[in-house]
Amino acid sequence: MSAALNETAAGWEPLIVSFCCNWCSYAGGDLAGTSRMSYPANVKVIRVPCSGRMNPLFVLRAFQRGADGVLVAGCHPGDCHYTSGNYQSRRRLSAFKRLVEFAGFEPERFEVRWISSSEGDKFAEEMTSMTEKIKALGPNRKMRDARWQSVTSKV
Amino acid sequence: MPRTGVFICHCGSNIAGTVDIDKTVEASRNFPGVVHADEYRYLCSEMGQDIITKAIKENDLDRVVVGTCSPRMHENTFRKAAAEAGLNPYLLEVANIREHCSWVHKDMEEATPKAIALLRAAAAKAALNEALEAPRLDVEKRALVIGGGIAGIQAALDIAEAGYVVDIVEKDPSIGGRMAQLEKTFPTLDCSACILTPKMVEAAQHPNINLLTYSEVDEVKGFVGQFDVKIKQKARYVDPVKCTGCGICWEKCPSKASSEFEMGLAKRKSIYVPFAQAVPMVPVIDRDSCLYFRKGRCQICEQECPPQAIDYEQQDEIIERRYGAIVVATGFDQLDPTIYGEYGYGQHPDILTGLEFERIFNASGPTGGKVVKLSDGKPPKKVVFIQCIGSRDKARGMNYCSKICCMYTAKQAILLKEKVPDAKSYVFYIDVRTGGKGYEEFQRRAAEEYDVAYMRGQVGKIFPEDDHLVVRGIDSLTNRNIEIKADMVVLAAATVARADAPEVGRLVGINSDSYHFFNEAHPKLKPVETHTAGIFIAGACQAPKDIPETVSQASAAAVKAIGLLSKEKLQGEACTAEVIQSECSGCLNCEAICPYTAITPVEIEERYKDGVLKRTVAEVNPALCQGCGSCAVTCRSGSINLKGFSNDQIMAEVDAICLQR
């Protein structure tokens, strides 16, 4: 049995997938590293060119595959490397968050944050607080695809 | 099935200290498609790159994954290594197991499985990578320098000397910037104007330099090699071709306004040049104070001007030009210390900022170079200098050190003693910082030969009493309260970003730190580049710095611009969007959303039953596309994909990371 299904076990650790834009947030993550800050290893970052590249389907896919939380991070509004990408994502993803809530899924599992390339400390803080929040919330059971579970538990 | 090779870097102990390399290599061998896995102490070294190129050839690899530092650091290094072995460089993927893993997690138990997950994701993505070709782009052989201070002038001169045409855009009526306001410069005490004015004249006379003074950048579009810029040239109401700079107009002008150049300590006329050595020597009319513009009568300047250069009908003009490279050199402001009530700035004429005191020394300044109090015109006998007003003040100001204040304070104390031999200076400081060639020696001279009293401590209150200012502070070395009856107080107010820096940053498309100083691309290795290719920064707009540092940075920015302009063609972005036209419905939502106008409608012909169907679909111009991917998300039929970050690739990464579930 995989660790996620055995969620009452004391050893359960959440999986957080974070999509970070290349220019601000991913660089902010780099700065957190160069400054030797620390945050939980539960967070795994996927680099996207811009938060405007974030298709809500990527978020749904992560939840389907058993991620317990998803955090999208982009440049601060007004600072987008591509001028307007984060404005697009701000509207699209806030609408998406409401849809997630409407569908009966905990909206707290999905967050959008603006982290600049100079905010290594903020990057570490956001990743830490997201992990703590999801730990309190427990595993994602509603959206996880059990069939995928059974496939992967054999791998 | 791809043939993937995985290479893991120890980075000395930077990665190997927290990531179990052997375990990671073993795990990598089991990823789908991986046929080879290896590790090395320093993969970015020549030996390390050799290991990759050799393995590609020996194992016939068609995908490469490196587990190293951030792709923002060495992706290009490894792509080149892959290309050396004959592989398309875009078939390589980087797993960031240093900045995003070994450096942020403390123990191996945590970091090793995460490194494996990141490598697995990179391998899954790499399996779907395609060979990409970057487009070759034209370079406009012309540079734009924004800001005409010493940084902008130096950068422009260097670029012009290399044979390229440069435009300097300066928002004030004259170039010269902050340096033109200074009296003498540390640590050699050469007169600022004497070393600056020749450079201003050289810039004005250089055949490759165009000065666009009293102008502002209005819009920047395009990309490296082809920036399309709109510059607003504000109406001077003086024809620069006819004007001889004789000065009769400002001599005769009856109305006055506060002088920006003199920091408000003196008046100037409504038609004016900001200072005596202004370049160009062509005045401007300040509409807000001019009698003619305010009340419709006066016109004395028009009547008196010998070459009839006054033109009240002149309009703002928009100049549109294309540039290959842009240097941003917009300089700094000094913090307005009014926010610190305890110093009483703004409530007494003898409480000045450092820059204002600089004008008091200057022969063309408000006192004609006589060092006197503005309150009563008498020379000050006791002057208190207070350092770090707003700087190094975590609670109420900026965390950073303004860098120039310790040195200019020592300079002003020396100059004061030379002009007023019986004057005594006191300096309240937190630390005296004198890093720089000859700087420490200079400051020691101030303390030892010029009898300047340095006191470590802070000032809590300044208030007027009788004909002097009472300065109350504490000497933190002896822990004693100090009270000085001073004639004058000089506040070393923090060096801050220009008030319009956020706007300039947005306009040009470069980002800044939390204090609005522009960010360099790398704090050590790319000090003049920005994250936007083709845009460089120089001078105090990046961080507080003194003149020697500003000049070297300006020359560095110029070299980078020259390097770019000297290229015949530039390599464009390979990761661009692509429309699957057979699936495109032609809604053109993507056209509306694209920030680069890279998407246009085209008409295609398709076979339909027995005939031919003409329909409109979207097309991406790869030379204009910068690869943000917004269009791919907007596309409802899913017929746009972003090369290098395709839907499938990102989904594959998600799947691989979630495999631990």
mmCIF file of N, CA and C in Angstrom, chain B residues 617-660:
data_model
loop_
_atom_site.group_PDB
_atom_site.id
_atom_site.type_symbol
_atom_site.label_atom_id
_atom_site.label_comp_id
_atom_site.label_asym_id
_atom_site.label_seq_id
_atom_site.Cartn_x
_atom_site.Cartn_y
_atom_site.Cartn_z
ATOM 1 N N VAL B 617 -6.886 31.124 -40.192
ATOM 2 C CA VAL B 617 -6.320 30.520 -38.984
ATOM 3 C C VAL B 617 -5.218 31.442 -38.444
ATOM 4 N N ALA B 618 -4.742 31.115 -37.264
ATOM 5 C CA ALA B 618 -3.677 31.924 -36.657
ATOM 6 C C ALA B 618 -2.310 31.433 -37.107
ATOM 7 N N GLU B 619 -1.359 32.384 -37.154
ATOM 8 C CA GLU B 619 0.019 32.013 -37.474
ATOM 9 C C GLU B 619 0.957 32.775 -36.537
ATOM 10 N N VAL B 620 2.018 32.088 -36.080
ATOM 11 C CA VAL B 620 2.969 32.715 -35.164
ATOM 12 C C VAL B 620 4.225 33.114 -35.931
ATOM 13 N N ASN B 621 4.659 34.352 -35.735
ATOM 14 C CA ASN B 621 5.933 34.784 -36.305
ATOM 15 C C ASN B 621 7.034 34.461 -35.279
ATOM 16 N N PRO B 622 7.863 33.446 -35.582
ATOM 17 C CA PRO B 622 8.834 33.001 -34.578
ATOM 18 C C PRO B 622 9.892 34.058 -34.246
ATOM 19 N N ALA B 623 10.059 35.036 -35.125
ATOM 20 C CA ALA B 623 11.035 36.089 -34.825
ATOM 21 C C ALA B 623 10.507 37.028 -33.749
ATOM 22 N N LEU B 624 9.187 37.172 -33.694
ATOM 23 C CA LEU B 624 8.602 38.079 -32.703
ATOM 24 C C LEU B 624 8.230 37.360 -31.416
ATOM 25 N N CYS B 625 7.879 36.073 -31.536
ATOM 26 C CA CYS B 625 7.418 35.323 -30.358
ATOM 27 C C CYS B 625 8.543 35.201 -29.334
ATOM 28 N N GLN B 626 8.216 35.496 -28.068
ATOM 29 C CA GLN B 626 9.215 35.399 -26.997
ATOM 30 C C GLN B 626 9.008 34.164 -26.132
ATOM 31 N N GLY B 627 7.956 33.396 -26.437
ATOM 32 C CA GLY B 627 7.793 32.123 -25.743
ATOM 33 C C GLY B 627 7.141 32.181 -24.387
ATOM 34 N N CYS B 628 6.216 33.124 -24.161
ATOM 35 C CA CYS B 628 5.571 33.187 -22.845
ATOM 36 C C CYS B 628 4.535 32.079 -22.683
ATOM 37 N N GLY B 629 3.885 31.717 -23.772
ATOM 38 C CA GLY B 629 2.932 30.614 -23.714
ATOM 39 C C GLY B 629 1.510 30.989 -23.370
ATOM 40 N N SER B 630 1.228 32.299 -23.229
ATOM 41 C CA SER B 630 -0.138 32.716 -22.908
ATOM 42 C C SER B 630 -1.129 32.244 -23.966
ATOM 43 N N CYS B 631 -0.697 32.290 -25.221
ATOM 44 C CA CYS B 631 -1.604 31.920 -26.314
ATOM 45 C C CYS B 631 -2.012 30.449 -26.214
ATOM 46 N N ALA B 632 -1.051 29.617 -25.793
ATOM 47 C CA ALA B 632 -1.329 28.182 -25.719
ATOM 48 C C ALA B 632 -2.426 27.889 -24.693
ATOM 49 N N VAL B 633 -2.467 28.729 -23.623
ATOM 50 C CA VAL B 633 -3.487 28.512 -22.605
ATOM 51 C C VAL B 633 -4.826 29.075 -23.066
ATOM 52 N N THR B 634 -4.759 30.178 -23.795
ATOM 53 C CA THR B 634 -5.985 30.821 -24.272
ATOM 54 C C THR B 634 -6.698 29.978 -25.326
ATOM 55 N N CYS B 635 -5.946 29.233 -26.086
ATOM 56 C CA CYS B 635 -6.508 28.493 -27.220
ATOM 57 C C CYS B 635 -7.490 27.429 -26.751
ATOM 58 N N ARG B 636 -8.748 27.606 -27.124
ATOM 59 C CA ARG B 636 -9.778 26.701 -26.615
ATOM 60 C C ARG B 636 -9.742 25.350 -27.276
ATOM 61 N N SER B 637 -9.256 25.315 -28.522
ATOM 62 C CA SER B 637 -9.220 24.013 -29.184
ATOM 63 C C SER B 637 -7.892 23.308 -28.909
ATOM 64 N N GLY B 638 -7.062 23.929 -28.124
ATOM 65 C CA GLY B 638 -5.778 23.302 -27.784
ATOM 66 C C GLY B 638 -4.886 23.130 -29.002
ATOM 67 N N SER B 639 -5.010 24.054 -29.959
ATOM 68 C CA SER B 639 -4.204 23.865 -31.165
ATOM 69 C C SER B 639 -2.963 24.745 -31.200
ATOM 70 N N ILE B 640 -2.637 25.359 -30.058
ATOM 71 C CA ILE B 640 -1.339 26.039 -29.991
ATOM 72 C C ILE B 640 -0.511 25.324 -28.943
ATOM 73 N N ASN B 641 0.733 25.104 -29.263
ATOM 74 C CA ASN B 641 1.621 24.517 -28.289
ATOM 75 C C ASN B 641 2.864 25.372 -28.176
ATOM 76 N N LEU B 642 3.508 25.285 -27.043
ATOM 77 C CA LEU B 642 4.733 26.049 -26.861
ATOM 78 C C LEU B 642 5.902 25.074 -26.921
ATOM 79 N N LYS B 643 6.762 25.273 -27.899
ATOM 80 C CA LYS B 643 7.920 24.387 -28.035
ATOM 81 C C LYS B 643 8.810 24.510 -26.801
ATOM 82 N N GLY B 644 9.264 23.400 -26.297
ATOM 83 C CA GLY B 644 10.128 23.426 -25.112
ATOM 84 C C GLY B 644 9.349 23.373 -23.810
ATOM 85 N N PHE B 645 8.097 23.853 -23.839
ATOM 86 C CA PHE B 645 7.230 23.767 -22.652
ATOM 87 C C PHE B 645 5.840 23.362 -23.112
ATOM 88 N N SER B 646 5.764 22.254 -23.847
ATOM 89 C CA SER B 646 4.482 21.853 -24.416
ATOM 90 C C SER B 646 3.572 21.304 -23.323
ATOM 91 N N ASN B 647 2.283 21.232 -23.636
ATOM 92 C CA ASN B 647 1.330 20.672 -22.676
ATOM 93 C C ASN B 647 1.775 19.288 -22.234
ATOM 94 N N ASP B 648 2.166 18.485 -23.221
ATOM 95 C CA ASP B 648 2.570 17.109 -22.905
ATOM 96 C C ASP B 648 3.793 17.081 -21.999
ATOM 97 N N GLN B 649 4.742 17.969 -22.272
ATOM 98 C CA GLN B 649 5.959 17.978 -21.464
ATOM 99 C C GLN B 649 5.666 18.342 -20.013
ATOM 100 N N ILE B 650 4.812 19.362 -19.829
ATOM 101 C CA ILE B 650 4.513 19.789 -18.458
ATOM 102 C C ILE B 650 3.710 18.706 -17.735
ATOM 103 N N MET B 651 2.758 18.091 -18.458
ATOM 104 C CA MET B 651 1.980 16.991 -17.866
ATOM 105 C C MET B 651 2.904 15.838 -17.481
ATOM 106 N N ALA B 652 3.881 15.548 -18.331
ATOM 107 C CA ALA B 652 4.811 14.449 -18.052
ATOM 108 C C ALA B 652 5.610 14.734 -16.786
ATOM 109 N N GLU B 653 5.978 16.033 -16.604
ATOM 110 C CA GLU B 653 6.704 16.400 -15.382
ATOM 111 C C GLU B 653 5.820 16.200 -14.158
ATOM 112 N N VAL B 654 4.556 16.630 -14.290
ATOM 113 C CA VAL B 654 3.617 16.468 -13.174
ATOM 114 C C VAL B 654 3.497 14.993 -12.816
ATOM 115 N N ASP B 655 3.275 14.172 -13.829
ATOM 116 C CA ASP B 655 3.123 12.730 -13.586
ATOM 117 C C ASP B 655 4.347 12.160 -12.886
ATOM 118 N N ALA B 656 5.534 12.550 -13.378
ATOM 119 C CA ALA B 656 6.763 11.980 -12.832
ATOM 120 C C ALA B 656 6.961 12.395 -11.380
ATOM 121 N N ILE B 657 6.636 13.647 -11.078
ATOM 122 C CA ILE B 657 6.808 14.124 -9.702
ATOM 123 C C ILE B 657 5.805 13.431 -8.776
ATOM 124 N N CYS B 658 4.593 13.202 -9.296
ATOM 125 C CA CYS B 658 3.549 12.617 -8.460
ATOM 126 C C CYS B 658 3.683 11.097 -8.349
ATOM 127 N N LEU B 659 4.665 10.539 -9.001
ATOM 128 C CA LEU B 659 4.823 9.088 -9.004
ATOM 129 C C LEU B 659 5.058 8.546 -7.597
ATOM 130 N N GLN B 660 5.570 9.395 -6.723
ATOM 131 C CA GLN B 660 5.802 8.942 -5.343
ATOM 132 C C GLN B 660 4.483 8.637 -4.636
#
